[in-house]
Tab-separated table of C-alpha atoms in Angstrom:
chain	number	residue	atom	x	y	z
A	1	MET	CA	20.753	-112.003	45.723
A	2	LYS	CA	24.337	-110.691	44.819
A	3	GLU	CA	22.841	-107.838	43.152
A	4	GLU	CA	21.049	-106.692	45.434
A	5	ARG	CA	23.164	-106.722	48.437
A	6	ASN	CA	25.050	-104.925	45.959
A	7	THR	CA	22.832	-102.402	45.656
A	8	GLU	CA	22.151	-102.459	49.702
A	9	VAL	CA	25.753	-101.012	49.889
A	10	ASN	CA	26.002	-99.019	46.794
A	11	LYS	CA	23.157	-97.072	48.912
A	12	ASP	CA	24.770	-97.090	51.879
A	13	GLU	CA	27.685	-95.496	50.761
A	14	SER	CA	25.298	-92.623	48.525
A	15	ARG	CA	24.146	-92.073	52.103
A	16	GLU	CA	26.902	-91.838	54.226
A	17	ASN	CA	27.296	-88.885	56.101
A	18	LYS	CA	29.669	-85.884	56.017
A	19	MET	CA	30.786	-86.746	59.937
A	20	GLY	CA	32.479	-90.027	58.724
A	21	THR	CA	34.411	-89.276	56.204
A	22	MET	CA	35.358	-85.584	56.068
A	23	PRO	CA	38.519	-84.376	58.116
A	24	VAL	CA	38.505	-83.626	61.716
A	25	ASN	CA	39.493	-80.217	61.569
A	26	GLU	CA	37.833	-79.614	58.744
A	27	LEU	CA	34.232	-80.666	59.744
A	28	LEU	CA	34.246	-79.263	63.406
A	29	ILE	CA	34.741	-76.277	62.206
A	30	SER	CA	32.133	-76.134	59.908
A	31	MET	CA	29.313	-77.829	62.402
A	32	SER	CA	30.790	-76.123	64.829
A	33	LEU	CA	31.600	-72.566	63.566
A	34	PRO	CA	27.524	-71.463	62.346
A	35	MET	CA	26.280	-72.732	65.906
A	36	MET	CA	29.026	-70.686	67.453
A	37	ILE	CA	27.878	-67.458	65.455
A	38	SER	CA	24.387	-68.000	66.123
A	39	MET	CA	24.529	-68.428	69.953
A	40	LEU	CA	26.807	-65.598	69.713
A	41	VAL	CA	23.780	-63.802	68.355
A	42	GLN	CA	21.768	-65.327	71.723
A	43	ALA	CA	23.497	-64.337	73.881
A	44	LEU	CA	23.702	-60.639	72.124
A	45	TYR	CA	20.169	-60.464	72.164
A	46	ASN	CA	19.962	-61.815	75.722
A	47	VAL	CA	22.001	-59.235	76.863
A	48	VAL	CA	20.196	-56.570	74.910
A	49	ASP	CA	16.834	-57.261	76.402
A	50	SER	CA	18.554	-57.058	80.067
A	51	ILE	CA	20.151	-53.310	78.595
A	52	PHE	CA	16.848	-51.949	77.494
A	53	VAL	CA	15.021	-52.690	80.780
A	54	SER	CA	17.282	-51.797	82.969
A	55	ARG	CA	16.631	-48.052	81.354
A	56	ILE	CA	12.969	-48.762	82.732
A	57	SER	CA	14.787	-48.983	86.433
A	58	GLU	CA	17.121	-50.972	88.778
A	59	ASN	CA	14.272	-53.031	90.591
A	60	ALA	CA	13.119	-53.740	86.666
A	61	LEU	CA	16.707	-54.952	85.408
A	62	THR	CA	16.211	-57.503	89.271
A	63	ALA	CA	13.019	-59.092	87.888
A	64	VAL	CA	13.791	-59.541	84.830
A	65	SER	CA	17.485	-61.504	86.765
A	66	LEU	CA	15.113	-63.184	89.339
A	67	ALA	CA	13.145	-65.037	86.369
A	68	PHE	CA	16.347	-66.422	85.164
A	69	PRO	CA	15.574	-70.165	87.308
A	70	ILE	CA	12.546	-70.884	85.734
A	71	GLN	CA	13.738	-69.413	82.507
A	72	SER	CA	16.738	-72.001	82.948
A	73	LEU	CA	14.430	-74.827	83.820
A	74	MET	CA	12.451	-74.329	80.509
A	75	ILE	CA	16.266	-74.147	79.068
A	76	ALA	CA	16.880	-77.464	80.448
A	77	LEU	CA	13.782	-79.138	78.975
A	78	GLY	CA	14.369	-78.280	76.155
A	79	ALA	CA	17.798	-78.918	75.501
A	80	GLY	CA	18.170	-81.821	77.677
A	81	THR	CA	15.144	-83.429	75.296
A	82	GLY	CA	17.357	-81.983	72.549
A	83	VAL	CA	20.662	-84.087	73.684
A	84	GLY	CA	19.176	-87.200	74.127
A	85	VAL	CA	17.646	-87.114	70.187
A	86	ASN	CA	20.515	-85.794	68.865
A	87	ALA	CA	23.009	-88.469	70.664
A	88	LEU	CA	20.405	-90.997	69.700
A	89	LEU	CA	19.786	-89.659	65.587
A	90	SER	CA	23.207	-89.370	65.350
A	91	ARG	CA	24.171	-92.474	66.418
A	92	SER	CA	21.708	-94.486	64.480
A	93	LEU	CA	22.524	-92.812	61.281
A	94	GLY	CA	26.173	-94.237	62.186
A	95	GLU	CA	24.518	-97.357	62.262
A	96	LYS	CA	22.463	-96.793	59.362
A	97	ASP	CA	19.685	-97.225	61.232
A	98	TYR	CA	17.510	-95.181	59.314
A	99	LYS	CA	13.971	-96.508	61.079
A	100	ARG	CA	15.270	-95.508	64.420
A	101	VAL	CA	16.635	-92.213	62.819
A	102	ASN	CA	12.618	-91.117	62.037
A	103	ALA	CA	11.604	-92.628	65.347
A	104	SER	CA	13.896	-90.749	67.513
A	105	ALA	CA	12.613	-87.240	65.292
A	106	GLU	CA	8.959	-88.092	65.862
A	107	ASN	CA	9.027	-88.512	69.022
A	108	GLY	CA	11.387	-85.659	69.722
A	109	ILE	CA	9.065	-83.762	68.284
A	110	PHE	CA	5.962	-85.214	70.727
A	111	LEU	CA	8.102	-84.377	73.530
A	112	ALA	CA	8.693	-81.116	72.454
A	113	GLY	CA	4.800	-80.493	73.090
A	114	ILE	CA	4.778	-82.424	76.365
A	115	ASN	CA	7.493	-79.427	77.379
A	116	PHE	CA	5.579	-76.873	76.390
A	117	LEU	CA	2.419	-78.040	78.372
A	118	VAL	CA	4.365	-77.961	81.678
A	119	PHE	CA	5.423	-74.543	81.544
A	120	LEU	CA	1.586	-73.479	79.914
A	121	ILE	CA	0.680	-74.407	83.808
A	122	ILE	CA	3.629	-73.260	85.933
A	123	GLY	CA	2.743	-69.496	83.536
A	124	LEU	CA	-0.661	-70.371	84.097
A	125	PHE	CA	-0.719	-71.076	88.068
A	126	ALA	CA	2.923	-70.872	90.300
A	127	VAL	CA	4.698	-67.274	88.806
A	128	ARG	CA	3.700	-65.307	91.276
A	129	PRO	CA	4.335	-67.828	94.014
A	130	PHE	CA	7.751	-67.864	92.366
A	131	TYR	CA	8.804	-64.569	92.499
A	132	CYS	CA	6.975	-63.883	96.186
A	133	SER	CA	9.415	-66.841	97.588
A	134	GLN	CA	12.155	-64.316	96.014
A	135	THR	CA	11.344	-61.149	97.284
A	136	ASN	CA	8.636	-59.005	99.814
A	137	ASP	CA	9.221	-55.831	97.043
A	138	ALA	CA	5.574	-55.060	95.164
A	139	GLU	CA	7.051	-53.421	92.234
A	140	ILE	CA	9.614	-56.471	91.551
A	141	ILE	CA	7.111	-58.736	91.686
A	142	THR	CA	4.860	-56.938	89.574
A	143	TYR	CA	7.709	-56.399	87.057
A	144	GLY	CA	8.182	-60.011	87.136
A	145	ILE	CA	4.802	-61.472	86.342
A	146	GLN	CA	4.112	-59.345	83.612
A	147	TYR	CA	7.823	-61.058	82.589
A	148	LEU	CA	7.361	-65.008	83.504
A	149	THR	CA	3.478	-64.858	82.489
A	150	ILE	CA	4.135	-64.645	78.595
A	151	ALA	CA	7.629	-66.110	79.062
A	152	CYS	CA	6.083	-69.491	80.151
A	153	CYS	CA	2.650	-69.359	78.279
A	154	PHE	CA	4.259	-68.742	75.189
A	155	SER	CA	7.109	-71.012	75.459
A	156	PHE	CA	5.728	-73.314	72.465
A	157	GLY	CA	7.935	-71.009	70.630
A	158	LEU	CA	10.978	-72.149	72.161
A	159	TYR	CA	10.742	-75.748	72.314
A	160	THR	CA	9.608	-75.819	68.330
A	161	GLN	CA	12.769	-74.045	68.012
A	162	PHE	CA	14.962	-76.142	69.795
A	163	ILE	CA	13.627	-79.838	68.633
A	164	PHE	CA	13.653	-78.802	64.565
A	165	GLU	CA	17.451	-77.316	64.871
A	166	ARG	CA	18.104	-80.675	67.057
A	167	LEU	CA	17.362	-82.396	64.075
A	168	LEU	CA	19.779	-80.177	61.826
A	169	GLN	CA	21.995	-80.328	64.157
A	170	SER	CA	21.103	-84.110	64.487
A	171	THR	CA	22.342	-84.641	60.611
A	172	GLY	CA	24.987	-82.322	60.241
A	173	LYS	CA	23.559	-79.126	59.057
A	174	THR	CA	24.310	-77.341	61.847
A	175	PHE	CA	24.408	-73.552	58.861
A	176	TYR	CA	20.843	-74.094	58.876
A	177	THR	CA	20.514	-73.257	62.652
A	178	MET	CA	22.469	-70.278	62.676
A	179	ILE	CA	20.306	-69.076	60.747
A	180	THR	CA	17.168	-69.696	62.757
A	181	GLN	CA	18.726	-68.747	65.741
A	182	ALA	CA	20.335	-65.550	64.152
A	183	THR	CA	16.411	-64.849	62.684
A	184	GLY	CA	14.535	-65.074	66.066
A	185	ALA	CA	17.604	-63.238	67.482
A	186	VAL	CA	17.324	-60.163	65.347
A	187	ILE	CA	13.702	-59.587	65.308
A	188	ASN	CA	13.782	-59.717	69.780
A	189	ILE	CA	16.386	-57.116	69.028
A	190	ILE	CA	14.532	-55.133	66.711
A	191	LEU	CA	10.776	-55.829	68.957
A	192	ASP	CA	12.517	-55.258	72.256
A	193	PRO	CA	13.058	-51.499	72.374
A	194	ILE	CA	9.389	-50.636	70.221
A	195	PHE	CA	7.482	-52.893	72.897
A	196	ILE	CA	9.501	-51.868	75.983
A	197	PHE	CA	9.362	-48.046	75.157
A	198	GLY	CA	6.228	-47.948	72.988
A	199	LEU	CA	8.671	-46.860	69.400
A	200	CYS	CA	6.861	-46.940	65.393
A	201	GLY	CA	3.250	-45.822	67.382
A	202	ALA	CA	3.449	-49.399	69.609
A	203	PRO	CA	1.990	-48.969	73.752
A	204	ARG	CA	4.302	-48.831	75.595
A	205	LEU	CA	4.619	-51.753	77.267
A	206	GLY	CA	7.731	-51.883	79.759
A	207	VAL	CA	9.035	-55.012	80.977
A	208	ALA	CA	5.545	-56.795	79.162
A	209	GLY	CA	6.834	-55.657	76.478
A	210	ALA	CA	10.882	-57.549	76.552
A	211	ALA	CA	8.980	-60.449	76.900
A	212	ILE	CA	6.434	-60.026	73.976
A	213	ALA	CA	9.700	-59.391	71.701
A	214	THR	CA	10.808	-62.602	73.304
A	215	VAL	CA	8.483	-65.018	72.819
A	216	ILE	CA	7.577	-63.374	69.164
A	217	GLY	CA	11.566	-64.196	67.984
A	218	GLN	CA	10.927	-67.972	69.160
A	219	ILE	CA	7.773	-68.731	67.061
A	220	VAL	CA	9.328	-66.965	64.327
A	221	ALA	CA	12.502	-69.131	64.423
A	222	GLY	CA	10.338	-72.212	65.245
A	223	ILE	CA	8.399	-71.914	62.383
A	224	LEU	CA	11.342	-71.435	59.842
A	225	ALA	CA	13.211	-74.637	61.449
A	226	MET	CA	10.761	-76.848	60.599
A	227	ILE	CA	10.507	-75.260	57.627
A	228	ILE	CA	13.803	-75.505	56.567
A	229	ASN	CA	14.007	-79.010	58.328
A	230	HIS	CA	11.070	-80.239	55.432
A	231	LYS	CA	12.691	-78.778	52.830
A	232	VAL	CA	16.784	-80.112	53.449
A	233	ASN	CA	16.399	-82.331	55.914
A	234	ASP	CA	16.620	-86.043	53.227
A	235	GLU	CA	17.939	-87.945	55.825
A	236	ILE	CA	15.341	-87.405	58.390
A	237	HIS	CA	10.999	-88.530	57.204
A	238	LEU	CA	8.458	-87.558	59.170
A	239	SER	CA	4.902	-89.312	59.340
A	240	VAL	CA	2.215	-87.980	61.184
A	241	LYS	CA	-0.131	-90.117	60.687
A	242	GLU	CA	1.524	-92.576	61.553
A	243	PHE	CA	3.220	-91.698	64.694
A	244	ARG	CA	2.908	-93.642	67.994
A	245	PRO	CA	4.638	-92.457	70.840
A	246	SER	CA	7.396	-95.410	71.624
A	247	VAL	CA	8.494	-96.084	74.716
A	248	ARG	CA	11.220	-97.264	74.042
A	249	VAL	CA	12.939	-94.809	72.141
A	250	ILE	CA	11.606	-92.301	74.359
A	251	GLY	CA	13.584	-94.534	77.100
A	252	GLN	CA	17.144	-94.414	75.078
A	253	ILE	CA	15.950	-89.763	74.110
A	254	TYR	CA	15.973	-89.977	77.826
A	255	THR	CA	18.544	-92.433	79.280
A	256	VAL	CA	20.609	-89.233	77.919
A	257	GLY	CA	18.978	-86.597	77.809
A	258	ILE	CA	17.119	-87.448	81.718
A	259	PRO	CA	20.634	-86.634	83.085
A	260	SER	CA	21.543	-83.245	80.330
A	261	ILE	CA	18.014	-82.243	81.840
A	262	ILE	CA	19.038	-82.327	85.620
A	263	MET	CA	22.394	-81.440	85.100
A	264	GLN	CA	20.734	-78.060	83.183
A	265	SER	CA	17.728	-78.055	86.152
A	266	ILE	CA	20.299	-77.804	88.778
A	267	GLY	CA	21.467	-74.577	87.221
A	268	SER	CA	18.218	-73.306	88.321
A	269	ILE	CA	18.582	-74.490	91.823
A	270	MET	CA	21.904	-73.101	91.413
A	271	VAL	CA	20.945	-69.344	90.960
A	272	TYR	CA	17.668	-69.612	93.150
A	273	GLY	CA	19.618	-70.260	95.866
A	274	MET	CA	22.242	-67.270	94.714
A	275	ASN	CA	19.001	-65.597	94.708
A	276	ARG	CA	17.903	-65.938	97.976
A	277	ILE	CA	21.769	-65.793	99.544
A	278	LEU	CA	22.484	-61.974	97.782
A	279	ILE	CA	19.297	-60.816	98.125
A	280	ALA	CA	19.911	-60.577	101.666
A	281	PHE	CA	22.604	-58.369	101.285
A	282	SER	CA	20.762	-56.081	98.990
A	283	SER	CA	18.671	-56.555	95.603
A	284	THR	CA	21.723	-55.034	93.843
A	285	ALA	CA	23.449	-57.835	94.377
A	286	THR	CA	21.216	-59.739	92.839
A	287	ALA	CA	20.993	-57.697	89.740
A	288	VAL	CA	24.552	-57.608	89.982
A	289	PHE	CA	24.301	-61.585	90.007
A	290	GLY	CA	21.896	-61.183	86.556
A	291	VAL	CA	24.045	-59.210	84.593
A	292	TYR	CA	26.705	-61.797	85.431
A	293	PHE	CA	24.981	-64.405	83.666
A	294	LYS	CA	24.618	-62.198	80.772
A	295	LEU	CA	27.410	-61.004	80.175
A	296	GLN	CA	28.968	-64.907	80.749
A	297	SER	CA	26.607	-65.788	77.734
A	298	PHE	CA	29.523	-64.055	75.413
A	299	VAL	CA	31.822	-66.607	77.269
A	300	PHE	CA	30.236	-69.214	77.529
A	301	MET	CA	27.742	-69.368	74.144
A	302	PRO	CA	30.453	-70.076	71.737
A	303	VAL	CA	31.644	-73.187	74.522
A	304	PHE	CA	27.980	-74.730	73.896
A	305	GLY	CA	28.244	-73.780	70.582
A	306	LEU	CA	31.493	-75.255	70.118
A	307	ASN	CA	29.840	-78.968	71.949
A	308	ASN	CA	26.845	-79.513	69.854
A	309	GLY	CA	28.964	-79.367	66.800
A	310	MET	CA	30.997	-81.345	68.351
A	311	VAL	CA	28.337	-84.352	69.722
A	312	PRO	CA	26.635	-85.337	66.560
A	313	ILE	CA	30.343	-85.945	65.610
A	314	ILE	CA	31.861	-87.849	68.085
A	315	ALA	CA	28.052	-90.293	68.730
A	316	TYR	CA	28.353	-90.346	64.842
A	317	ASN	CA	31.666	-92.099	65.141
A	318	TYR	CA	31.010	-93.787	68.575
A	319	GLY	CA	28.198	-95.786	66.253
A	320	ALA	CA	30.684	-96.666	62.870
A	321	ARG	CA	33.510	-97.321	65.502
A	322	GLN	CA	36.132	-95.028	64.695
A	323	LYS	CA	37.515	-93.934	67.540
A	324	GLU	CA	40.917	-92.283	66.084
A	325	ARG	CA	37.884	-88.981	64.852
A	326	MET	CA	36.845	-89.468	68.121
A	327	ILE	CA	39.540	-88.699	70.106
A	328	LYS	CA	40.840	-86.408	67.822
A	329	THR	CA	37.227	-84.295	67.918
A	330	MET	CA	37.656	-84.503	71.507
A	331	LYS	CA	40.955	-82.657	72.003
A	332	LEU	CA	40.611	-80.040	69.128
A	333	SER	CA	37.267	-79.267	70.486
A	334	ILE	CA	38.929	-78.956	74.332
A	335	LEU	CA	41.669	-76.793	72.724
A	336	TYR	CA	38.994	-74.363	70.910
A	337	ALA	CA	37.218	-74.051	74.100
A	338	LEU	CA	39.982	-72.876	76.325
A	339	ALA	CA	41.430	-70.715	73.850
A	340	ILE	CA	37.664	-69.155	74.046
A	341	MET	CA	36.960	-68.757	78.033
A	342	THR	CA	41.226	-67.095	77.453
A	343	VAL	CA	39.519	-64.175	75.371
A	344	GLY	CA	36.919	-64.056	78.296
A	345	LEU	CA	38.945	-64.011	80.922
A	346	VAL	CA	41.197	-61.437	79.938
A	347	ILE	CA	37.929	-58.913	78.713
A	348	PHE	CA	36.220	-59.635	82.247
A	349	GLN	CA	39.934	-58.852	83.934
A	350	VAL	CA	40.938	-55.837	82.476
A	351	PHE	CA	36.790	-54.343	81.494
A	352	PRO	CA	34.662	-55.211	84.165
A	353	ASP	CA	33.590	-51.756	84.303
A	354	LYS	CA	32.506	-50.961	80.936
A	355	LEU	CA	30.709	-53.791	80.904
A	356	PHE	CA	28.383	-52.911	84.023
A	357	MET	CA	28.052	-49.342	82.282
A	358	LEU	CA	26.604	-50.871	79.066
A	359	PHE	CA	23.236	-52.106	81.933
A	360	ASP	CA	23.197	-47.841	82.894
A	361	ALA	CA	24.715	-49.057	86.346
A	362	SER	CA	24.766	-46.423	89.733
A	363	GLU	CA	28.123	-46.121	91.279
A	364	HIS	CA	26.926	-48.837	93.818
A	365	MET	CA	26.138	-51.266	91.564
A	366	LEU	CA	29.832	-50.504	89.846
A	367	SER	CA	31.726	-50.837	93.435
A	368	MET	CA	29.522	-54.117	93.516
A	369	GLY	CA	30.202	-55.685	90.043
A	370	ILE	CA	33.609	-54.016	88.980
A	371	PRO	CA	35.112	-57.098	92.111
A	372	ALA	CA	32.300	-59.804	91.108
A	373	LEU	CA	32.842	-60.039	87.193
A	374	ARG	CA	37.187	-59.882	87.759
A	375	ILE	CA	37.327	-63.037	90.370
A	376	ILE	CA	34.265	-65.412	89.425
A	377	SER	CA	36.172	-65.577	85.618
A	378	PHE	CA	39.105	-66.399	87.358
A	379	HIS	CA	37.060	-69.954	86.719
A	380	PHE	CA	36.229	-69.740	82.829
A	381	LEU	CA	39.540	-71.563	82.305
A	382	LEU	CA	39.325	-74.991	84.217
A	383	ALA	CA	34.968	-74.782	82.695
A	384	ALA	CA	36.112	-74.865	79.673
A	385	PHE	CA	37.777	-78.189	79.872
A	386	GLY	CA	35.085	-79.325	82.481
A	387	ILE	CA	31.972	-78.460	79.907
A	388	VAL	CA	33.564	-80.029	77.020
A	389	CYS	CA	34.681	-83.379	78.599
A	390	THR	CA	30.408	-83.776	80.261
A	391	SER	CA	29.563	-83.280	76.715
A	392	VAL	CA	31.380	-86.362	75.327
A	393	PHE	CA	29.972	-87.942	78.180
A	394	GLN	CA	26.444	-87.539	77.287
A	395	ALA	CA	27.745	-88.272	73.588
A	396	LEU	CA	29.276	-91.555	74.360
A	397	GLY	CA	25.321	-91.783	76.320
A	398	ASN	CA	27.112	-91.901	80.029
A	399	GLY	CA	25.151	-88.704	80.702
A	400	VAL	CA	24.585	-89.685	84.360
A	401	TYR	CA	28.975	-88.351	84.899
A	402	SER	CA	27.516	-85.411	83.442
A	403	MET	CA	24.662	-85.031	85.386
A	404	ILE	CA	27.272	-86.778	88.818
A	405	VAL	CA	29.249	-83.686	87.786
A	406	SER	CA	27.345	-80.692	87.799
A	407	ILE	CA	25.487	-82.113	91.534
A	408	CYS	CA	28.794	-81.683	92.989
A	409	ARG	CA	29.817	-78.404	91.459
A	410	GLN	CA	26.271	-76.765	92.413
A	411	LEU	CA	24.823	-78.320	94.937
A	412	VAL	CA	27.539	-79.510	97.072
A	413	VAL	CA	30.014	-77.142	96.402
A	414	LEU	CA	29.406	-73.911	94.878
A	415	LEU	CA	26.085	-73.164	96.756
A	416	PRO	CA	26.981	-74.359	100.520
A	417	ALA	CA	30.277	-72.464	99.824
A	418	ALA	CA	28.722	-69.249	98.821
A	419	TYR	CA	26.375	-69.591	101.730
A	420	ILE	CA	29.429	-69.800	103.885
A	421	LEU	CA	31.071	-67.087	102.536
A	422	ALA	CA	28.126	-64.777	102.880
A	423	GLN	CA	28.308	-65.194	107.453
A	424	PHE	CA	32.079	-63.147	106.807
A	425	GLY	CA	29.294	-60.145	105.605
A	426	ASP	CA	30.452	-59.395	102.541
A	427	VAL	CA	29.683	-60.079	99.057
A	428	ASN	CA	32.603	-59.863	97.378
A	429	TYR	CA	33.592	-63.306	99.462
A	430	VAL	CA	30.265	-65.318	97.803
A	431	TRP	CA	31.725	-64.796	94.620
A	432	TRP	CA	34.775	-67.311	95.376
A	433	ALA	CA	32.169	-70.389	95.744
A	434	PHE	CA	32.850	-70.097	91.631
A	435	PRO	CA	36.664	-70.945	91.456
A	436	ILE	CA	36.134	-73.345	93.709
A	437	ALA	CA	33.372	-75.759	92.755
A	438	GLU	CA	34.988	-75.337	89.277
A	439	ALA	CA	38.162	-76.847	90.536
A	440	VAL	CA	36.602	-79.727	92.366
A	441	SER	CA	34.511	-80.579	89.080
A	442	VAL	CA	37.436	-79.987	87.505
A	443	ILE	CA	39.353	-82.839	89.349
A	444	LEU	CA	36.199	-85.160	89.482
A	445	THR	CA	35.470	-84.789	85.692
A	446	ILE	CA	38.738	-85.805	85.436
A	447	VAL	CA	38.006	-89.356	87.287
A	448	PHE	CA	35.024	-90.043	85.000
A	449	MET	CA	37.184	-89.196	82.038
A	450	ILE	CA	39.928	-91.770	83.110
A	451	MET	CA	36.739	-94.482	84.019
A	452	ILE	CA	35.178	-93.788	79.880
A	453	ASN	CA	38.151	-94.277	78.725
A	454	LYS	CA	38.939	-97.596	80.622
A	455	LYS	CA	35.569	-99.264	79.819
A	456	THR	CA	34.273	-96.876	76.208
A	457	ILE	CA	37.157	-95.473	74.506
A	458	SER	CA	39.614	-97.873	75.052
A	459	ARG	CA	37.513	-101.086	73.962
A	460	ILE	CA	36.751	-99.203	70.098
């Protein structure tokens, strides 16, 4: 009996994950840096996509910009489900509940398939009404339908990539997610000009070519992520034959995942609302907003990559009841996020004209875009603190706090502020809605951080 107990202890020790043993700073950097690099590559191919499309016409760029709310919703479902799987699986590893580890992974893959079916239906039936609700310009509508229908109907690559990358993140193997994301991004960047402009003997497909390049990159990255999981992810054992959807596990995933989905979906509503407000000024104003979102991804994506490395560390050590490692991870994450955002702020303040010239901007777009970048970027430092703290809420199973902060920032404050400021008749006033909303959300975030410290962290 004693020998059996010793065998079990030794087995557990041999399976101890680095998230519970490696020095925190080294661990955070080793897990976050690959994610930050891969997300920078993701940001690069998002921007390159729009750079090539802008060479077709400003209307083509506007059409791709107007697609953002649906694309953001696609990402919200995939990323939100992934956050739930990530938190549950990492916590289960910390608690050494390996049966629940496998169940988390299997049910996460099942949910990824459901997500694809949802957007297949949207791609077939909802794209035209979506564009017609935003503009009456026939050319923009035509471009938009071509682009978004392809992106939705072939989104199985996106969801495959999402879930299998999250499984790698959950067990601390973030280096491999850098490989899969970089592979998909490079393929997209290479195929973009080929399909858009008809190079190397390919047909000239215009905006549709940009969408085709994107989905091919996602499909290849998804397949690669599956293969890598099978080869290297020893902590997870998937069984297709024995799998049955578990209401209990799905509920645990979405306890964290649904608030995250809602939080990111609110971003879709915000962008849709901002597009409606801005297009009243001109289609150029909408294009400027779209360009801003592409450019800000270079600043925000590394912070999101930092968070993706941080969440499993906090979740694991929460499950393992290692308070000091949790707190140190939070402090370091906030410090690194502030450093990244400071660099972004300086670039947006000093080089806004150079950034817009990447998109072949007209004089009219430059006159509108330069003050837009300078005004909006004032909220970057506040956003650094808020993004890290809301991810901490998710890692500790309090995703509802994150959801409330997001609702207040984007729906309760930002959109109403933008609408009110638009009534003064100057589009430059509208951009101030972003710093105003971020200031309010930081105050609310601090309140929730105090509450979660009192209820959860201090009791460990």
